């Protein structure tokens, strides 16, 4: 089994459910509490590539910083959106499970299991 990293918020029920589901399947991920230790811009770019998503698609648009920072402005570049997520990690959708060959968001938690079927 390749190394697995989970970007986790222990206060989020979906994140806790995803971690439990992984553990039930014998997968023990490296846990990154991303609110305490946000990914770097380079790490977030890598995660987005593995997710096959654009930055705006990974953003939690109902969080206060999204509106306060004017991130709904469609003219903002991907680099600007990534920078905003790194500086305000509450904006990053969760949980994210990342492995060598891909990544999935655990919404619903069962979606992450597809990632391991693909390996």
XYZ file of N, CA and C in Angstrom:
357
model
N 0.854 -1.181 0.000
C 0.000 0.000 0.000
C 0.895 1.238 0.000
N 0.565 2.167 -0.854
C 1.319 3.415 -0.910
C 0.921 4.310 0.257
N 1.732 5.311 0.501
C 1.434 6.263 1.569
C 0.157 7.025 1.243
N -0.633 7.244 2.261
C -1.899 7.960 2.124
C -1.888 9.111 3.123
N -2.281 10.284 2.650
C -2.387 11.463 3.506
C -3.834 11.914 3.524
N -4.298 12.288 4.687
C -5.655 12.814 4.808
C -5.578 14.220 5.394
N -6.144 15.171 4.661
C -6.279 16.539 5.144
C -7.580 16.555 5.930
N -7.446 16.720 7.234
C -8.500 16.402 8.189
C -8.821 17.585 9.095
N -10.103 17.720 9.397
C -10.565 18.650 10.414
C -11.333 17.808 11.426
N -10.764 17.561 12.603
C -11.424 16.691 13.573
C -12.776 17.206 14.057
N -13.082 18.469 13.832
C -14.387 19.009 14.236
C -15.470 18.754 13.196
N -15.076 18.263 12.020
C -16.020 18.027 10.915
C -16.490 16.574 10.937
N -17.804 16.373 10.958
C -18.336 15.008 11.020
C -17.961 14.197 9.780
N -17.987 14.796 8.606
C -17.619 14.061 7.383
C -16.151 13.653 7.416
N -15.322 14.509 7.966
C -13.908 14.198 8.083
C -13.695 13.036 9.055
N -14.372 13.076 10.180
C -14.261 11.983 11.160
C -14.795 10.675 10.578
N -15.909 10.748 9.851
C -16.481 9.551 9.233
C -15.539 8.971 8.184
N -14.899 9.835 7.418
C -13.962 9.378 6.388
C -12.770 8.688 7.027
N -12.227 9.267 8.083
C -11.099 8.647 8.774
C -11.501 7.278 9.327
N -12.645 7.194 9.935
C -13.127 5.926 10.480
C -13.279 4.885 9.377
N -13.832 5.277 8.251
C -14.027 4.363 7.125
C -12.688 3.842 6.599
N -11.713 4.729 6.466
C -10.382 4.303 6.034
C -9.804 3.283 7.011
N -9.890 3.586 8.292
C -9.345 2.686 9.310
C -10.053 1.334 9.302
N -11.367 1.337 9.051
C -12.118 0.080 8.965
C -11.623 -0.785 7.812
N -11.066 -0.151 6.795
C -10.538 -0.863 5.632
C -9.028 -1.084 5.727
N -8.487 -0.900 6.912
C -7.076 -1.169 7.132
C -6.133 -0.113 6.582
N -6.666 1.059 6.286
C -5.849 2.150 5.745
C -5.602 3.147 6.873
N -4.338 3.344 7.206
C -3.968 4.272 8.280
C -3.248 5.452 7.629
N -3.975 6.528 7.384
C -3.365 7.665 6.693
C -2.506 8.525 7.619
N -1.570 9.223 7.005
C -0.887 10.303 7.706
C -1.902 11.436 7.805
N -2.125 11.938 8.993
C -3.134 12.972 9.211
C -2.485 14.349 9.201
N -3.063 15.241 8.404
C -2.661 16.642 8.410
C -3.881 17.441 8.841
N -3.802 18.037 10.019
C -4.879 18.929 10.456
C -4.629 20.252 9.748
N -5.236 20.388 8.579
C -4.889 21.475 7.664
C -5.237 22.861 8.190
N -6.111 22.956 9.181
C -6.385 24.275 9.761
C -5.211 24.744 10.614
N -4.487 23.785 11.208
C -3.307 24.102 12.011
C -2.050 24.155 11.143
N -1.992 23.277 10.143
C -0.829 23.166 9.265
C -1.323 23.177 7.819
N -1.597 24.363 7.278
C -2.127 24.430 5.916
C -1.094 23.944 4.896
N -1.572 23.421 3.778
C -0.629 23.056 2.721
C 0.027 24.317 2.158
N 1.221 24.140 1.611
C 1.871 25.252 0.918
C 1.169 25.443 -0.422
N 1.504 26.521 -1.101
C 0.929 26.734 -2.433
C 1.287 25.578 -3.349
N 2.537 25.115 -3.300
C 2.969 24.000 -4.156
C 2.221 22.716 -3.802
N 2.060 22.455 -2.509
C 1.316 21.259 -2.094
C -0.132 21.330 -2.552
N -0.747 22.496 -2.419
C -2.141 22.646 -2.827
C -2.287 22.475 -4.338
N -1.333 22.981 -5.099
C -1.358 22.764 -6.554
C -1.298 21.276 -6.867
N -0.432 20.547 -6.168
C -0.326 19.102 -6.372
C -1.616 18.370 -6.019
N -2.249 18.785 -4.925
C -3.525 18.191 -4.522
C -4.574 18.450 -5.592
N -4.636 19.675 -6.079
C -5.610 20.022 -7.115
C -5.388 19.189 -8.378
N -4.128 18.986 -8.741
C -3.830 18.153 -9.916
C -4.343 16.737 -9.712
N -4.095 16.172 -8.529
C -4.547 14.808 -8.252
C -6.068 14.717 -8.185
N -6.701 15.781 -7.714
C -8.163 15.819 -7.675
C -8.765 16.081 -9.054
N -7.930 16.608 -9.950
C -8.384 17.040 -11.284
C -9.452 18.128 -11.144
N -9.116 19.093 -10.286
C -10.047 20.185 -10.003
C -9.354 21.527 -10.183
N -10.154 22.536 -10.414
C -9.689 23.921 -10.418
C -9.814 24.450 -8.986
N -9.014 25.445 -8.630
C -9.052 25.965 -7.260
C -10.445 26.358 -6.775
N -11.203 27.035 -7.604
C -12.533 27.485 -7.170
C -13.438 26.299 -6.813
N -13.226 25.157 -7.478
C -14.047 23.973 -7.209
C -13.752 23.353 -5.846
N -12.609 23.673 -5.261
C -12.213 23.131 -3.970
C -12.523 24.095 -2.820
N -13.105 25.229 -3.152
C -13.349 26.259 -2.137
C -14.721 26.103 -1.488
N -14.730 26.338 -0.177
C -15.975 26.368 0.587
C -16.528 27.794 0.481
N -17.482 27.950 -0.398
C -17.969 29.281 -0.750
C -18.872 29.914 0.303
N -19.309 29.155 1.271
C -20.182 29.710 2.313
C -19.393 30.214 3.522
N -18.086 30.012 3.515
C -17.271 30.492 4.632
C -17.099 32.008 4.542
N -17.014 32.653 5.683
C -16.930 34.117 5.760
C -15.788 34.705 4.925
N -14.577 34.131 4.959
C -13.497 34.742 4.169
C -13.777 34.765 2.658
N -14.567 33.819 2.174
C -14.864 33.785 0.734
C -15.528 35.094 0.309
N -16.528 35.509 1.054
C -17.236 36.754 0.727
C -16.399 37.972 1.092
N -15.784 37.937 2.274
C -15.018 39.089 2.766
C -13.845 39.433 1.859
N -13.238 38.423 1.268
C -12.076 38.646 0.394
C -12.460 38.837 -1.070
N -13.756 38.817 -1.350
C -14.205 39.013 -2.729
C -13.788 37.884 -3.661
N -13.729 36.664 -3.126
C -13.255 35.537 -3.926
C -14.276 35.049 -4.954
N -15.460 35.628 -4.932
C -16.452 35.301 -5.961
C -16.168 36.049 -7.264
N -15.155 36.892 -7.263
C -14.748 37.640 -8.451
C -14.155 36.664 -9.466
N -14.860 36.468 -10.568
C -14.454 35.502 -11.594
C -13.156 35.884 -12.295
N -12.703 37.120 -12.137
C -11.468 37.536 -12.806
C -10.213 37.127 -12.028
N -10.385 36.609 -10.804
C -9.228 36.185 -10.020
C -8.572 34.971 -10.673
N -7.253 34.966 -10.647
C -6.506 33.860 -11.246
C -6.481 32.655 -10.311
N -6.118 31.496 -10.872
C -5.958 30.298 -10.052
C -4.920 30.554 -8.960
N -3.839 31.226 -9.307
C -2.784 31.515 -8.323
C -3.329 32.357 -7.169
N -4.165 33.321 -7.465
C -4.749 34.162 -6.418
C -5.677 33.344 -5.518
N -6.446 32.438 -6.112
C -7.357 31.605 -5.329
C -6.577 30.633 -4.439
N -5.518 30.050 -4.984
C -4.679 29.139 -4.205
C -4.050 29.881 -3.033
N -3.539 31.068 -3.293
C -2.939 31.873 -2.222
C -3.966 32.150 -1.129
N -5.188 32.483 -1.514
C -6.247 32.752 -0.530
C -6.555 31.513 0.309
N -6.540 30.332 -0.309
C -6.810 29.105 0.443
C -5.676 28.776 1.416
N -4.444 29.011 0.998
C -3.303 28.753 1.878
C -3.340 29.713 3.077
N -3.684 30.963 2.816
C -3.739 31.960 3.887
C -4.984 31.815 4.760
N -6.032 31.188 4.219
C -7.311 30.999 4.926
C -7.754 29.555 4.721
N -7.110 28.594 5.369
C -7.379 27.180 5.080
C -8.812 26.742 5.360
N -9.577 27.531 6.108
C -10.988 27.214 6.316
C -11.734 27.152 4.983
N -11.170 27.779 3.960
C -11.788 27.796 2.636
C -11.626 26.483 1.876
N -10.740 25.601 2.337
C -10.466 24.351 1.623
C -11.513 23.305 1.996
N -12.137 22.732 0.980
C -13.118 21.665 1.197
C -12.436 20.499 1.901
N -13.180 19.767 2.686
C -12.620 18.665 3.451
C -13.590 17.509 3.513
N -13.093 16.372 3.870
C -11.706 15.944 3.975
C -11.157 15.591 2.596
N -9.861 15.651 2.458
C -9.207 15.254 1.217
C -8.264 14.102 1.543
N -8.395 13.028 0.782
C -7.511 11.877 0.930
C -6.639 11.825 -0.319
N -5.319 11.787 -0.096
C -4.359 11.838 -1.199
C -3.448 10.628 -1.128
N -3.273 10.004 -2.286
C -2.338 8.891 -2.414
C -1.413 9.134 -3.588
N -0.627 8.143 -3.891
C 0.358 8.284 -4.961
C -0.288 8.581 -6.317
N -1.426 7.960 -6.577
C -2.008 8.039 -7.917
C -3.234 8.935 -8.044
N -3.677 9.513 -6.953
C -4.857 10.361 -7.056
C -5.300 10.883 -5.710
N -6.451 11.539 -5.736
C -7.023 12.108 -4.520
C -8.535 12.143 -4.662
N -9.206 12.156 -3.527
C -10.668 12.241 -3.488
C -11.072 13.086 -2.298
N -12.200 13.735 -2.440
C -12.828 14.448 -1.327
C -13.835 13.482 -0.707
N -13.844 13.398 0.604
C -14.729 12.482 1.308
C -16.112 13.035 1.537
N -16.777 13.402 0.484
C -18.160 13.887 0.549
C -18.945 13.229 -0.569
N -19.617 12.141 -0.286
C -19.727 11.443 0.982
C -18.452 10.648 1.283
N -18.278 10.220 2.528
C -17.053 9.527 2.910
C -16.720 8.318 2.031
N -17.729 7.605 1.578
C -17.512 6.408 0.769
C -16.789 6.694 -0.548
N -16.834 7.933 -0.999
C -16.158 8.284 -2.259
C -14.666 7.987 -2.216
N -14.055 8.078 -1.046
C -12.603 7.855 -0.968
C -12.241 6.406 -1.255
N -13.158 5.478 -1.027
C -12.856 4.073 -1.287
C -12.637 3.816 -2.768
N -13.292 4.592 -3.631
C -13.080 4.465 -5.078
C -11.612 4.705 -5.434
N -10.984 5.558 -4.691
C -9.579 5.881 -4.920
C -8.711 4.636 -4.777
N -9.005 3.807 -3.821
C -8.205 2.612 -3.591
C -8.549 1.501 -4.574
N -9.777 1.485 -5.068
C -10.142 0.526 -6.106
C -9.399 0.820 -7.403
N -9.102 2.111 -7.640
C -8.402 2.507 -8.860
C -6.940 2.111 -8.822
N -6.369 1.917 -7.630
C -4.961 1.566 -7.500
C -4.812 0.102 -7.719
